[in-house]
CSV table of C-alpha atoms in Angstrom, one decimal:
chain,number,residue,atom,x,y,z
A,21,MET,CA,128.1,60.9,115.8
A,22,ASN,CA,125.2,60.4,113.6
A,23,TYR,CA,125.1,63.4,111.1
A,24,ARG,CA,121.8,62.1,109.4
A,25,LEU,CA,119.9,63.1,112.4
A,26,LEU,CA,121.3,66.6,112.2
A,27,VAL,CA,120.3,67.1,108.6
A,28,ARG,CA,116.7,65.9,109.2
A,29,ILE,CA,115.9,67.9,112.3
A,30,PRO,CA,116.2,71.4,110.5
A,31,THR,CA,114.2,69.9,107.5
A,32,VAL,CA,111.3,68.9,109.8
A,33,LEU,CA,111.5,72.3,111.5
A,34,ILE,CA,111.2,74.1,108.3
A,35,VAL,CA,108.2,72.1,107.0
A,36,LEU,CA,106.6,72.7,110.4
A,37,SER,CA,107.2,76.4,110.4
A,38,LYS,CA,105.9,76.6,106.8
A,39,MET,CA,102.6,74.7,107.8
A,40,LEU,CA,102.2,77.1,110.7
A,41,PHE,CA,102.7,80.1,108.5
A,42,VAL,CA,100.1,78.9,106.2
A,43,ALA,CA,97.6,78.3,108.9
A,44,CYS,CA,98.2,81.6,110.3
A,45,LEU,CA,97.7,83.2,106.8
A,46,ILE,CA,94.2,81.2,106.3
A,47,VAL,CA,93.2,82.3,109.9
A,48,GLN,CA,93.9,86.0,109.1
A,49,ALA,CA,92.3,85.8,105.7
A,50,ALA,CA,89.1,84.5,107.0
A,51,GLY,CA,88.8,87.6,109.3
A,52,PRO,CA,86.9,88.0,112.5
A,53,ALA,CA,84.0,85.7,112.9
A,54,GLY,CA,80.6,87.2,112.5
A,55,GLU,CA,81.7,90.2,110.4
A,56,SER,CA,79.1,91.4,108.1
A,57,PRO,CA,79.7,91.5,104.3
A,58,GLU,CA,79.5,95.4,104.2
A,59,ILE,CA,82.4,95.7,106.7
A,60,GLU,CA,84.5,93.1,105.0
A,61,ALA,CA,83.9,94.8,101.7
A,62,ALA,CA,85.0,98.2,103.2
A,63,ARG,CA,88.2,96.5,104.5
A,64,LEU,CA,89.0,95.0,101.1
A,65,ARG,CA,88.2,98.3,99.4
A,66,ILE,CA,90.8,99.9,101.6
A,67,LYS,CA,93.3,97.1,101.1
A,68,LEU,CA,92.9,96.9,97.3
A,69,TYR,CA,93.2,100.8,96.9
A,70,GLN,CA,96.4,100.9,99.1
A,71,GLY,CA,98.0,97.8,97.8
A,72,GLN,CA,96.9,97.7,94.1
A,73,GLU,CA,95.0,100.8,92.7
A,74,TYR,CA,97.2,103.7,94.1
A,75,PRO,CA,100.6,102.1,93.2
A,76,LEU,CA,99.3,101.1,89.8
A,77,GLN,CA,97.9,104.7,89.1
A,78,ARG,CA,101.3,106.2,89.9
A,79,ARG,CA,103.1,103.7,87.9
A,80,LEU,CA,100.9,104.4,84.9
A,81,LEU,CA,101.3,108.0,85.3
A,82,ASN,CA,105.1,107.9,85.7
A,83,SER,CA,105.4,105.9,82.3
A,84,LYS,CA,102.9,108.3,80.6
A,85,ILE,CA,105.2,111.3,81.8
A,86,ASN,CA,108.3,109.7,80.6
A,87,ILE,CA,106.7,109.0,77.3
A,88,ALA,CA,105.5,112.6,77.1
A,89,LYS,CA,109.0,113.9,77.9
A,90,ALA,CA,110.5,111.6,75.1
A,91,GLN,CA,108.0,113.0,72.6
A,92,ILE,CA,108.9,116.6,73.6
A,93,GLN,CA,112.5,115.8,73.0
A,94,SER,CA,111.9,114.2,69.6
A,95,TYR,CA,109.7,117.2,68.3
A,96,GLU,CA,112.5,119.5,69.5
A,97,ARG,CA,115.2,117.6,67.6
A,98,GLN,CA,112.9,117.6,64.4
A,99,LEU,CA,112.3,121.3,64.6
A,100,ALA,CA,116.0,121.8,65.0
A,101,GLU,CA,116.5,119.8,61.8
A,102,TYR,CA,113.7,121.3,59.9
A,103,GLU,CA,114.5,124.9,60.7
A,104,GLN,CA,117.8,124.5,58.9
A,105,PHE,CA,115.8,124.6,55.7
A,106,THR,CA,113.7,127.5,56.4
A,107,LYS,CA,116.5,130.0,56.1
A,108,PHE,CA,115.7,130.5,52.3
A,109,LYS,CA,114.7,134.0,51.4
A,110,TYR,CA,111.6,133.5,49.3
A,111,SER,CA,110.3,129.8,50.3
A,112,ALA,CA,110.4,127.0,53.0
A,113,PRO,CA,110.5,123.7,51.5
A,114,LEU,CA,109.4,122.0,54.7
A,115,PHE,CA,106.9,124.6,55.9
A,116,GLY,CA,104.1,122.0,56.2
A,117,GLN,CA,106.1,119.4,58.2
A,118,LEU,CA,107.6,122.2,60.3
A,119,GLU,CA,104.1,123.6,61.3
A,120,PHE,CA,103.0,119.9,62.0
A,121,THR,CA,106.0,119.4,64.2
A,122,LYS,CA,105.4,122.6,66.0
A,123,VAL,CA,101.8,121.7,66.8
A,124,GLY,CA,103.0,118.3,67.9
A,125,LEU,CA,105.4,119.9,70.4
A,126,VAL,CA,102.8,122.0,71.9
A,127,GLN,CA,100.4,119.1,72.2
A,128,ALA,CA,103.1,116.9,73.9
A,129,GLU,CA,104.0,119.9,76.3
A,130,GLU,CA,100.4,120.4,77.3
A,131,ASN,CA,100.0,116.6,77.7
A,132,LEU,CA,103.0,116.5,80.0
A,133,LYS,CA,101.5,119.3,82.2
A,134,ASN,CA,98.3,117.6,82.4
A,135,LEU,CA,99.9,114.4,83.5
A,136,ILE,CA,102.1,116.0,86.0
A,137,GLU,CA,99.3,117.8,87.5
A,138,GLU,CA,97.1,114.6,87.5
A,139,LYS,CA,99.9,112.8,89.4
A,140,SER,CA,100.2,115.7,91.8
A,141,LEU,CA,96.6,115.5,92.6
A,142,LEU,CA,96.7,111.8,93.0
A,143,GLU,CA,99.5,112.0,95.6
A,144,ARG,CA,98.1,115.1,97.2
A,145,PHE,CA,94.6,113.5,98.0
A,146,HIS,CA,95.9,110.0,98.6
A,147,GLN,CA,95.8,110.3,102.3
A,148,ASP,CA,92.3,112.0,102.2
A,149,ARG,CA,90.9,109.0,100.2
A,150,MET,CA,92.5,106.4,102.8
A,151,ARG,CA,90.9,108.4,105.6
A,152,LEU,CA,87.5,108.6,103.8
A,153,MET,CA,87.5,104.7,103.3
A,154,GLN,CA,88.5,104.2,107.0
A,155,LEU,CA,85.8,106.5,108.2
A,156,GLU,CA,83.3,104.5,106.0
A,157,LEU,CA,84.6,101.4,107.6
A,158,GLN,CA,84.2,102.8,111.1
A,159,MET,CA,80.7,103.9,110.5
A,160,LEU,CA,79.8,100.5,109.3
A,161,GLN,CA,81.3,99.0,112.3
A,162,ARG,CA,79.4,101.4,114.6
A,163,SER,CA,76.1,100.7,113.1
A,164,GLY,CA,76.5,97.0,113.9
A,165,LEU,CA,76.1,95.7,110.3
């Protein structure tokens, strides 16, 4: 039996299927013929928001939230260390640094609250924003542009 023929057939099929896949992608990317630039722009706006902007915003907010949590933990550890030296009766040798750390802790906590709220709003209104973009696309399609 000729085994070379068995090896070449699947390779040819793989190459042909790849070419067919690329051709389908090109046809799909071209979009419907005669579509106006406004409709195509609306479609692309939806695609970019859903595939790029929204996931990127969520990822960035998650990173900022993690950083804010780490800052809070750091400030809390610093406070615990500095408060050991405030037990003196008549003076506190690290008073300035202690106050600076307390202010930094409050700032980090407020930053964390704001970031969590921003992420919550982003996720809460994601569907509304998607629906608004889809409605704009439908209005453009109906107007015949």
